[in-house]
XYZ file of C-alpha atoms in Angstrom:
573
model
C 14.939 15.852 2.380
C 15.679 17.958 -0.522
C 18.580 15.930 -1.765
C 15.702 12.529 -1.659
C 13.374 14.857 -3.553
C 15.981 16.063 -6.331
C 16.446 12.478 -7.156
C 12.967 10.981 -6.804
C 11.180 8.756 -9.472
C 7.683 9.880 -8.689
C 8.148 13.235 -10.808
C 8.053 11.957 -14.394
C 7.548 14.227 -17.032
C 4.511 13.912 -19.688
C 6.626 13.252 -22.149
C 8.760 11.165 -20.643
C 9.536 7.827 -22.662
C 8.559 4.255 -21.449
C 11.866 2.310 -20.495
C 13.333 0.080 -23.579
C 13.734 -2.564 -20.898
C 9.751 -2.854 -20.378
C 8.984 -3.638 -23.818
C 8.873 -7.536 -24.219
C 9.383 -9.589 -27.380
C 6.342 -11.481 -28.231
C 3.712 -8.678 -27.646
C 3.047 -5.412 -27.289
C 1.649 -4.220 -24.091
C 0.292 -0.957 -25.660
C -1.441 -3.025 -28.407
C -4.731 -4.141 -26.356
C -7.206 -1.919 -25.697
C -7.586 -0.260 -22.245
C -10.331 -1.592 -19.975
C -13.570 0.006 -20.039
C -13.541 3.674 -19.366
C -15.176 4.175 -15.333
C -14.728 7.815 -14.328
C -14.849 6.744 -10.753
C -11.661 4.375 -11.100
C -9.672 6.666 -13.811
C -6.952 8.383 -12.238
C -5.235 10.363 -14.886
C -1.192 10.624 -14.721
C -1.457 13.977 -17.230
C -2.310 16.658 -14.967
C -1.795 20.159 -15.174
C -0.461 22.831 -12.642
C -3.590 24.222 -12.402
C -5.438 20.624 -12.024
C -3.530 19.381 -9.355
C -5.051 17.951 -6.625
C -1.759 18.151 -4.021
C 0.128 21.392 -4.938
C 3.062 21.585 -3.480
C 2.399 25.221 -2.508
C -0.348 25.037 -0.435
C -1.114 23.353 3.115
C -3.035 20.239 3.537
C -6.505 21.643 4.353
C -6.465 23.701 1.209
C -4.013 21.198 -1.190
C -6.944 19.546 -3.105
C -9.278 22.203 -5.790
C -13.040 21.401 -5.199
C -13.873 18.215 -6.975
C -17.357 19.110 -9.118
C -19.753 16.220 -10.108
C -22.845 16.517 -11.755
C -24.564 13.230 -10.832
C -24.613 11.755 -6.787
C -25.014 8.808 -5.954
C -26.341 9.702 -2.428
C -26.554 12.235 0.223
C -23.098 11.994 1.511
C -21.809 11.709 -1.814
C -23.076 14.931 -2.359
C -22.011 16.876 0.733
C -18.045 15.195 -0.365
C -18.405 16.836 -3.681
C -20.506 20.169 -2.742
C -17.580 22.298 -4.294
C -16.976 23.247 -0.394
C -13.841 22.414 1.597
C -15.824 20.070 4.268
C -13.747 18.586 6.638
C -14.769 14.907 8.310
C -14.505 15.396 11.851
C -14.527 12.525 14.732
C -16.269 14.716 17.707
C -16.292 12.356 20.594
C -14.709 8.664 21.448
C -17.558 6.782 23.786
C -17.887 3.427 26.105
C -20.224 1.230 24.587
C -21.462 -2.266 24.514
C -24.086 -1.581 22.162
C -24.232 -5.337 20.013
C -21.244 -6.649 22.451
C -20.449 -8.961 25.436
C -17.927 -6.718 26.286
C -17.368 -3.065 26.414
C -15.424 -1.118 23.513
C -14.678 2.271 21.915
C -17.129 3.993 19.118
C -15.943 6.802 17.566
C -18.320 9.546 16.845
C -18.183 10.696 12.870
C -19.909 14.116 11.926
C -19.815 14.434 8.038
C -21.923 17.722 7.488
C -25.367 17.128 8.936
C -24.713 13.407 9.550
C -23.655 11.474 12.289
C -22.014 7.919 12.283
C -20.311 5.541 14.921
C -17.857 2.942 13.955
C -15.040 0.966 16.031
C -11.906 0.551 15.414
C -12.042 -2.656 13.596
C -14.565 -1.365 11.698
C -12.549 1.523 10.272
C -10.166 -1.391 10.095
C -12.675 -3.502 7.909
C -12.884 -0.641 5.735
C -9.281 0.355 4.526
C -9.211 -3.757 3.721
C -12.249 -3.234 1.674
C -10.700 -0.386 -0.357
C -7.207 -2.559 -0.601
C -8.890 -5.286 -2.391
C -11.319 -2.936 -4.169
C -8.661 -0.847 -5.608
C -5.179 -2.655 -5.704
C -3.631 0.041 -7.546
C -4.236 2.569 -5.543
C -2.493 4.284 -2.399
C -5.033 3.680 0.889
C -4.235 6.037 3.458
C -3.068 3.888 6.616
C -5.011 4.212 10.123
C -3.288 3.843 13.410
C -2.058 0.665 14.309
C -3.277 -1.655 16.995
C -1.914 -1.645 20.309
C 1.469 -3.734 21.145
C 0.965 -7.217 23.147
C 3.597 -4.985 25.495
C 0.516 -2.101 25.500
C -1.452 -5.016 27.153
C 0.737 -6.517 29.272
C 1.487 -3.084 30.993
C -1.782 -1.811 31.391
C -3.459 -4.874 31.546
C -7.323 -4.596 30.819
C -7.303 -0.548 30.849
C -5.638 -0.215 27.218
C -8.192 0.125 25.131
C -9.670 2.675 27.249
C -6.049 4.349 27.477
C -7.210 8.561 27.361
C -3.480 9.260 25.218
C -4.107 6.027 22.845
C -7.832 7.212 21.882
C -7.045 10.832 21.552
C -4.550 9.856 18.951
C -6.660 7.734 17.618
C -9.238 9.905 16.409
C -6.994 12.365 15.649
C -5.335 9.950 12.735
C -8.468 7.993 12.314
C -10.088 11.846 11.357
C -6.647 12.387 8.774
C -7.203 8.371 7.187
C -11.125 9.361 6.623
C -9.943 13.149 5.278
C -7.439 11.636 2.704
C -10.288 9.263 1.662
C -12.427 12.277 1.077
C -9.850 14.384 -0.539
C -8.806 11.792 -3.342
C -10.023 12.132 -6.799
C -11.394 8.497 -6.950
C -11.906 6.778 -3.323
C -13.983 9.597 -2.326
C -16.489 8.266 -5.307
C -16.422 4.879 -3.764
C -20.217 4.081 -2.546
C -18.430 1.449 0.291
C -17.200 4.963 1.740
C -20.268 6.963 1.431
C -22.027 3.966 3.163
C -19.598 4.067 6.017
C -20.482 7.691 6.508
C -23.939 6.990 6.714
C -25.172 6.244 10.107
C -28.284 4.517 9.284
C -27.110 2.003 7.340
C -25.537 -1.505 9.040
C -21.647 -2.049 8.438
C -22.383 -5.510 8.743
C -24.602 -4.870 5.613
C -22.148 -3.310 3.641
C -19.835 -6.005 4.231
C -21.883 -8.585 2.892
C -23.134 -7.016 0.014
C -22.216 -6.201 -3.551
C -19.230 -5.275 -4.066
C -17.580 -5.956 -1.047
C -19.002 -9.842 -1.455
C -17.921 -9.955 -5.236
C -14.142 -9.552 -4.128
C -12.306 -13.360 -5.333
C -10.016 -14.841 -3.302
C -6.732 -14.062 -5.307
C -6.711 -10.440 -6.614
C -4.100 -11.680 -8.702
C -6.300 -13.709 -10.993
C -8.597 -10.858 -11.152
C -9.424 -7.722 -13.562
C -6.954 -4.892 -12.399
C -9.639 -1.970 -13.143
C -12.548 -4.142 -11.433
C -11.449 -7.134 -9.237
C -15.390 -7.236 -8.877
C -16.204 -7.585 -12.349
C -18.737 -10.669 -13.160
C -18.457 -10.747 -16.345
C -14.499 -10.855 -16.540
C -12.986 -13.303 -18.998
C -12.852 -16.814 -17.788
C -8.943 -16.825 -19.346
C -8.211 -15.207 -15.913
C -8.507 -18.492 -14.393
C -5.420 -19.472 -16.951
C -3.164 -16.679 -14.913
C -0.164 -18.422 -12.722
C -0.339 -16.734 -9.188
C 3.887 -15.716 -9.404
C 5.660 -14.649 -6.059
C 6.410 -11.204 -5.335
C 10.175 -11.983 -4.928
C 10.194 -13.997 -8.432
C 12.804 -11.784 -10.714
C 11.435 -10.331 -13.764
C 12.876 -10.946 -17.003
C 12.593 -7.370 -18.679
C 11.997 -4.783 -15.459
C 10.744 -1.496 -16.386
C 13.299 0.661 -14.955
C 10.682 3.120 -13.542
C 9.332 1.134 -11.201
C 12.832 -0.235 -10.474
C 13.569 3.198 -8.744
C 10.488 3.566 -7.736
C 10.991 1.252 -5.706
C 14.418 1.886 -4.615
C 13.677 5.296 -3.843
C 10.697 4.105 -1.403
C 13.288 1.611 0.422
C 15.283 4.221 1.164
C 12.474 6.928 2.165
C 11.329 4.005 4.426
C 14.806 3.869 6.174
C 15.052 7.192 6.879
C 11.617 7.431 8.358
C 11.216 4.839 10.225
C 15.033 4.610 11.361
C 16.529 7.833 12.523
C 13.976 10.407 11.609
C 11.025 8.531 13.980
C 13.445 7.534 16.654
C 15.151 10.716 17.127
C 11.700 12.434 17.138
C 10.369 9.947 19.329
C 13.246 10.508 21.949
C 12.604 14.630 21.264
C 8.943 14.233 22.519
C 9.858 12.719 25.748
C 12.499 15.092 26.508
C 10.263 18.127 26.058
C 8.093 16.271 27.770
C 10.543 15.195 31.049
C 11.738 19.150 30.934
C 8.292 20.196 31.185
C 7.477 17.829 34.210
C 10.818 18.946 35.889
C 9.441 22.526 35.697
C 6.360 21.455 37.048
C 8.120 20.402 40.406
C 10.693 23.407 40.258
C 7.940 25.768 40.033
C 5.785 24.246 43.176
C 9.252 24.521 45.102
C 9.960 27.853 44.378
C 6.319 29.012 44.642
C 6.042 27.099 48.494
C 10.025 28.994 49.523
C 7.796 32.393 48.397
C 6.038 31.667 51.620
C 9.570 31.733 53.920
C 10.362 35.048 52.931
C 9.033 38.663 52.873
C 9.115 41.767 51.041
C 11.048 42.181 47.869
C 12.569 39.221 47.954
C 9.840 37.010 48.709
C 7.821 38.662 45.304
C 10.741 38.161 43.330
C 10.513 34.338 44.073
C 7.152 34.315 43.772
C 7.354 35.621 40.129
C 10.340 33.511 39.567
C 8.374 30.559 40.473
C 5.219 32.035 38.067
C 7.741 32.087 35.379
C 8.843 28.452 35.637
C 5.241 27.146 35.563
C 4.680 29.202 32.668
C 7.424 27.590 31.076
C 6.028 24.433 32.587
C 2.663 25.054 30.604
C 4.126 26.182 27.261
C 6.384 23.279 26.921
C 4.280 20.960 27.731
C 1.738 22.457 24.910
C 4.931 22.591 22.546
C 5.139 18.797 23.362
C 1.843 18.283 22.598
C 1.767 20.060 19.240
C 5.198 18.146 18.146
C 3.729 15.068 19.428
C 0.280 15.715 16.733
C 2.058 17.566 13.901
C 5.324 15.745 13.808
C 5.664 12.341 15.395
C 2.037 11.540 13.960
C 2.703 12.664 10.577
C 5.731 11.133 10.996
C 4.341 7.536 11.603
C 1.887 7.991 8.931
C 4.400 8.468 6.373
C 6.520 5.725 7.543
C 2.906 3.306 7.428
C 2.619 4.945 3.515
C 5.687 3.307 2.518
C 5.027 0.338 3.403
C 2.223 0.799 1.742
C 3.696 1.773 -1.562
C 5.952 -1.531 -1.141
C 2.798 -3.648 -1.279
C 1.871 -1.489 -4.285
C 4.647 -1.937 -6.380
C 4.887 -5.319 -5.540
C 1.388 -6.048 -6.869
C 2.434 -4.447 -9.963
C 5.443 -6.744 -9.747
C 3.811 -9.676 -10.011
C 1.679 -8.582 -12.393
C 4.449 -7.892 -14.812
C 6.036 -11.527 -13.975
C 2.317 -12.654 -14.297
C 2.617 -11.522 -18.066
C 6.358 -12.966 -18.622
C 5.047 -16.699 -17.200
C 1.817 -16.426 -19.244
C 4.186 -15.632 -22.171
C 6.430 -18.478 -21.609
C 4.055 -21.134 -21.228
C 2.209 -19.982 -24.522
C 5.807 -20.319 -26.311
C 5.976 -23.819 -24.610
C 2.777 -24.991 -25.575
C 3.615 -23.439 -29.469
C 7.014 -25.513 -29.442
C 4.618 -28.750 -27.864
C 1.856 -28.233 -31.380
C 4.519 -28.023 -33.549
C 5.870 -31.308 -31.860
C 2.371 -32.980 -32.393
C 2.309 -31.696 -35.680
C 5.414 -33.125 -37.006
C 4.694 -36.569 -35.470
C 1.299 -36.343 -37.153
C 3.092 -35.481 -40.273
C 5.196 -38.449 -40.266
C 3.083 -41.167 -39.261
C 0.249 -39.785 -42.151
C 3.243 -40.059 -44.254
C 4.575 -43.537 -43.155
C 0.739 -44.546 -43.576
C 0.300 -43.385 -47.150
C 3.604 -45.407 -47.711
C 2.399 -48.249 -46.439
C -1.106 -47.839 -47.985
C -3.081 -48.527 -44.998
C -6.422 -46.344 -44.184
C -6.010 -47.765 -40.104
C -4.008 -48.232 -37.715
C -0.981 -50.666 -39.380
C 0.739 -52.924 -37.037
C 4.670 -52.774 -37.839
C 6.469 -56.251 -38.086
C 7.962 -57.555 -35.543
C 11.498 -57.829 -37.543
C 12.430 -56.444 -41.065
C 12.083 -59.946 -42.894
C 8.772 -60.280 -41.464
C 5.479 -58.575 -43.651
C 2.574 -58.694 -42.607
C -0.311 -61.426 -44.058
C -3.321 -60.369 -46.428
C -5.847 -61.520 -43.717
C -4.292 -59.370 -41.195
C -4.309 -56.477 -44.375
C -7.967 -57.003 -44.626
C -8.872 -57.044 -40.882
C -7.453 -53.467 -40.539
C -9.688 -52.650 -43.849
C -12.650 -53.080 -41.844
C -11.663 -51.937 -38.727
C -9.701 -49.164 -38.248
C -10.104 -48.619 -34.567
C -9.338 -52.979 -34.084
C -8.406 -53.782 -30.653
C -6.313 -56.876 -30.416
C -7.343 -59.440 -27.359
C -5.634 -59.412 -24.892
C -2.492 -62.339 -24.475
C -2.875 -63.415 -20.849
C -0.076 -64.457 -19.093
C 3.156 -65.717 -20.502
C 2.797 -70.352 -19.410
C 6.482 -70.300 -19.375
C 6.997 -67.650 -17.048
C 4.013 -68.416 -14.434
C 6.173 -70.549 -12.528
C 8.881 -68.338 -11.873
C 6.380 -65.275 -10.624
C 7.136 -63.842 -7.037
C 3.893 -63.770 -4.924
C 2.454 -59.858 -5.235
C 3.991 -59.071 -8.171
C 1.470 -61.164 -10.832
C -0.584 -58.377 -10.080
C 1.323 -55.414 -10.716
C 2.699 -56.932 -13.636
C -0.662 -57.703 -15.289
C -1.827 -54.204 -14.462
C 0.886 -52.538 -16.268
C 0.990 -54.676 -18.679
C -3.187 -53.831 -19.362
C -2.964 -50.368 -19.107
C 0.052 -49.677 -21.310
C -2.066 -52.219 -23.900
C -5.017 -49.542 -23.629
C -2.629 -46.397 -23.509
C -1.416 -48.247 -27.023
C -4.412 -49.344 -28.253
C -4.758 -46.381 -30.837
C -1.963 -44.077 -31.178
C -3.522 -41.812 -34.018
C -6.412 -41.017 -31.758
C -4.256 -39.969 -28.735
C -2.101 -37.879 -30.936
C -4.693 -35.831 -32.142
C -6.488 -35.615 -28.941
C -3.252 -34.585 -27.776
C -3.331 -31.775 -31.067
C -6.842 -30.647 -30.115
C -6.341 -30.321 -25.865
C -2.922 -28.589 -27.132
C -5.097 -26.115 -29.377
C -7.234 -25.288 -26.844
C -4.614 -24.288 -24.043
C -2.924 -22.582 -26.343
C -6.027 -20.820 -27.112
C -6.951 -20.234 -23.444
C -2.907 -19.351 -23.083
C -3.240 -16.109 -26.053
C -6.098 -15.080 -24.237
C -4.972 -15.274 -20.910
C -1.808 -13.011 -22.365
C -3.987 -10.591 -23.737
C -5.713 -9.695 -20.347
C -2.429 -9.967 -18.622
C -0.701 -7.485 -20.724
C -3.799 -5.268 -20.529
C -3.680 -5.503 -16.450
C 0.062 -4.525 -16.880
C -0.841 -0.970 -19.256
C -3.460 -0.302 -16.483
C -1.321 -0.813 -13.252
C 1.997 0.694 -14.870
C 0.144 3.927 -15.696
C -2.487 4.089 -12.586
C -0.262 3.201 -9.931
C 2.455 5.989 -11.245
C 0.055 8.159 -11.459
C -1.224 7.754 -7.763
C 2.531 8.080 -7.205
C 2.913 11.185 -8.886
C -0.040 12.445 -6.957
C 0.858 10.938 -3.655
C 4.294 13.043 -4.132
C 2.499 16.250 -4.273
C 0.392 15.630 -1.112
C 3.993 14.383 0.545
C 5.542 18.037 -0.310
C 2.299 19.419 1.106
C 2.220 17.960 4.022
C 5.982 18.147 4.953
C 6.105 22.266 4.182
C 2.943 22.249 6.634
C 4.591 20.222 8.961
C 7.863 22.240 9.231
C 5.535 25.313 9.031
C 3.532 23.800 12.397
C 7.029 23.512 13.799
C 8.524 27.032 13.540
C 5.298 28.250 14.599
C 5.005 25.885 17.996
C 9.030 27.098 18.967
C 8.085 30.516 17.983
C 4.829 30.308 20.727
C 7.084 28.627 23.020
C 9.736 31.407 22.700
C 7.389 34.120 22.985
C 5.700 33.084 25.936
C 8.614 32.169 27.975
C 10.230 35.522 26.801
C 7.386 37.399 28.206
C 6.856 35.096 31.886
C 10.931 35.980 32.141
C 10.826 39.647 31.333
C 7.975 39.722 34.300
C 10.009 38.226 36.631
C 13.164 40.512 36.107
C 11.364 42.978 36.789
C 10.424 41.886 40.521
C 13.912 40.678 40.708
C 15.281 43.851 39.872
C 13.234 45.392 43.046
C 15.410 43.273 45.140
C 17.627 45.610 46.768
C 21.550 45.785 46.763
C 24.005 43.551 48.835
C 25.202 45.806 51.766
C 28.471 45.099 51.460
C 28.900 44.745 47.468
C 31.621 46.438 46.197
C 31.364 49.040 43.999
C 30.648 48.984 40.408
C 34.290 49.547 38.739
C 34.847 52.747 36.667
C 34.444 52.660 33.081
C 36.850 53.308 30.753
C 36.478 55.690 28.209
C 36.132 54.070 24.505
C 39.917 55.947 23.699
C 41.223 53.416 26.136
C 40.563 49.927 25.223
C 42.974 47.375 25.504
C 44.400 46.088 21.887
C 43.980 42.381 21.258
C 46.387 42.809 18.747
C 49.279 44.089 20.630
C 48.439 41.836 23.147
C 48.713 38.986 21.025
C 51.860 40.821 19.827
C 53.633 41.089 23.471
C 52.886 44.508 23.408
């Protein structure tokens, strides 16, 4: 772990320099202004030592300083930001089938004096909420959903499976904790209503803001996907795949992201399995002592005196290690596999973060290119206008002038005046050609007049299509600058909130991994101790066993002057 951590990309200096590669050649993206200042969604990347929420030298309970506020937007709001450490705890998991054809879990919330119940697809509803409501942010995962193999094995009894719903609410507790504990989700009023037990999560979910999310986040302010009054130009925004290559990367984000794949491998390859296969080792040892201790406890019963209290004890001191290893099981199981799995759920998270950023950034490059497009298509238009304003002053016509048919042919003064006093003149149509009706091919007198009509109205005035053609062109273009102006200021405000959230999610990884390793010594350290003292009893009674009649004596010892020398030995001495 320390050799990931010497080399990872989420530690960047203050004064570290953007990459050269970012920068892009039409605009700058530090040249728009930054979106409207909202203390709630601001998540600065400048912090100090002593401003840190996650220092690295402190445990997870205590890794956050008290977050002051001055103004509340409700009660629970201000119990989160009392200046006290308050912990969100999940007291109870009940049966219900409160609102429901069929029974299911609710999980009991205390958050200082109040009391809420939610389900688990409620809690799931929420973290969605927040993913949409802040998409450049880090939600904490919740446990995942039970395995179609969970069902199939236990049939109808999973969801009321007692191992599944005690870890459950212990990570459920953690995911509502780290929601708490973060400098801008725990200001989100969506959360504070979820805490609240009087108020209808149905409610909240169809109600400002929650209602005000658009379909495609993508096409959608960056600071405020809720935002009503956002800049129809959004509209204007391709929606780019996440696996379509950028032009100009920015090189942070590049390892970013490469140090995340590799975190994720480690995880969720060797690291979970082997700690997965730990668990249920412990945990077959501890059940093996279990049975060796009842044995040895019922052969007590065949014997007598000495012997049979030696056994006795001997069989007390496997079920004690029966009992402590089956508690060190249990502790490795909640402050190591759990943990484990969390972390290994955060980066997939953080894939899904940077690859919203990603697209973002190609967002910006398309938007670019189709405004240099549309540029090269005016200039186009222009030129053509140019010339044919040009051949028309030649020519001395204020209209539209019909060209001869051949260079010997000019065209008559009657046919000069006409266009005088008509400028817009539409010539009647010519009807069929009498020499070629006879040689039509039934069905295809109709195409032919068809075509023939609309490319006669398509031609009817080519000055006014071109410059309609000038003006629409205008306009997108327009639309297009306008469009790249949000889309470079959604870039400036992911690049530097999402590596901020990074920087800070870094700090609460270091946290939590010291505490974890911490929780580890400690639970061997129990284990030892206790199994060091059950032992030491039984010796004791053992000792009281006495000697084999016919054991031979104990050989003499030699005095210290006399021992053997290895290195003659080895010498042939």
């Amino acid at each position: 772990m320390e050799a990931s951590d010497d080399e990872n990309p989420f530690d960047t200096e203050s004064d570290r320099i953007q990459s050269e590669a970012s920068s892009t050649s039409r605009l700058d993206i530090s040249s728009p202004p930054s979106p409207p200042f909202n203390p709630s969604r601001q998540l600065s990347s400048e912090i100090t030592n002593s401003e840190r929420p996650f220092p690295a030298q402190e445990p997870r309970r205590q890794s956050q300083q008290p977050n002051f506020k001055s103004d509340f937007c409700c009660a629970r709001d201000r119990i989160l930001h009392s200046g006290e450490d308050i912990e969100i705890l999940i007291t109870d998991a009940q049966k219900t089938s409160v609102g429901a054809a069929s029974p299911y879990i609710t999980y009991v919330i205390q958050t200082g004096n109040t009391e809420s119940r939610h389900r688990y697809s409620e809690f799931e509803s929420l973290r969605s909420s927040l993913v949409k409501l802040y998409p450049t942010l880090i939600i904490p995962p919740i446990p995942s959903k039970q395995t179609l193999g969970d069902y199939a094995v236990k049939q109808g009894k999973a969801k009321e499976d007692a191992s599944m719903i005690a870890r459950r609410k212990r990570m459920l507790q953690t995911f509502l904790n780290r929601l708490a504990r973060h400098p801008i989700l725990s200001n989100e009023h969506v959360f504070h209503r979820f805490l609240d037990g009087e108020v209808s999560w149905h409610e909240v979910l169809n109600s400002p803001p929650i209602s005000l999310l658009p379909k495609n986040i993508l096409k959608a302010p960056s600071h405020d996907p809720t935002d009503q009054e956002a800049s129809p130009a959004y509209t204007a925004l391709p929606n780019p795949s996440a696996a379509h290559p950028l032009r100009n990367p920015d090189q942070r984000f590049l390892d970013s992201e490469a140090f995340t794949n590799k975190f994720a491998v480690h995880i969720s390859g060797p690291m979970e399995k082997v700690t997965r296969r730990t668990v249920k080792r412990w945990s077959e040892f501890a059940q093996d002592h279990a049975e060796l201790g009842a044995a040895l406890n019922g052969s007590s019963l065949n014997e007598s005196g000495p012997l049979s209290s030696a056994i006795e004890k001997t069989g007390q001191a496997v079920d004690a290690t029966y009992m402590s290893t089956t508690k060190l099981a249990q502790e490795l199981e909640q402050n190591w596999a759990e943990p484990m799995n969390e972390y290994s759920q955060f980066s997939s998270i953080i894939k899904k973060l940077l690859a919203y950023r990603h697209q973002k950034h190609v967002q910006y490059e398309m938007t670019q290119d189709g405004l240099e497009a549309k540029r090269e298509q005016l200039e186009e238009l222009e030129k053509s206008e140019h010339e044919a304003r040009r051949l028309e002053a030649a020519l001395g016509g204020r209209g539209t002038v019909s060209l001869p048919s051949s260079p010997s042919q000019e065209p008559t003064e009657e046919q000069l005046n006409n266009q005088a006093h008509s400028t817009s003149y539409v010539p009647p149509h010519p009807g069929p050609n009498p020499a070629r009706r006879s040689a039509r091919i039934p069905g295809i007198g109709l195409i032919n007049a068809l075509s023939y009509t609309l490319h006669g109205m398509m031609d009817v005035d080519p000055e006014t299509a071109r410059r309609n053609g000038i003006s629409k062109t205008k306009e997108t273009i327009s639309q297009l600058e306008d469009a790249l102006h949000l889309a470079a200021q959604d870039l400036k405000y992911s690049s530097s909130t999402i590596q901020a959230d990074l920087d800070r999610f870094q700090r609460q990884k270091v946290a939590d991994i010291r505490e974890m390793a911490i929780s580890m010594a400690q639970s061997h350290r129990d284990w030892c101790k206790k199994n060091l003292e059950a032992w030491e009893e039984a010796k004791k009674e053992i000792d009281m066993i006495p000697d084999h009649p016919n054991k031979l004596p104990s050989p003499p010892q030699l005095p210290s002057s006399s021992r053997r020398d290895s290195t003659g030995t080895l010498n042939g001495r």
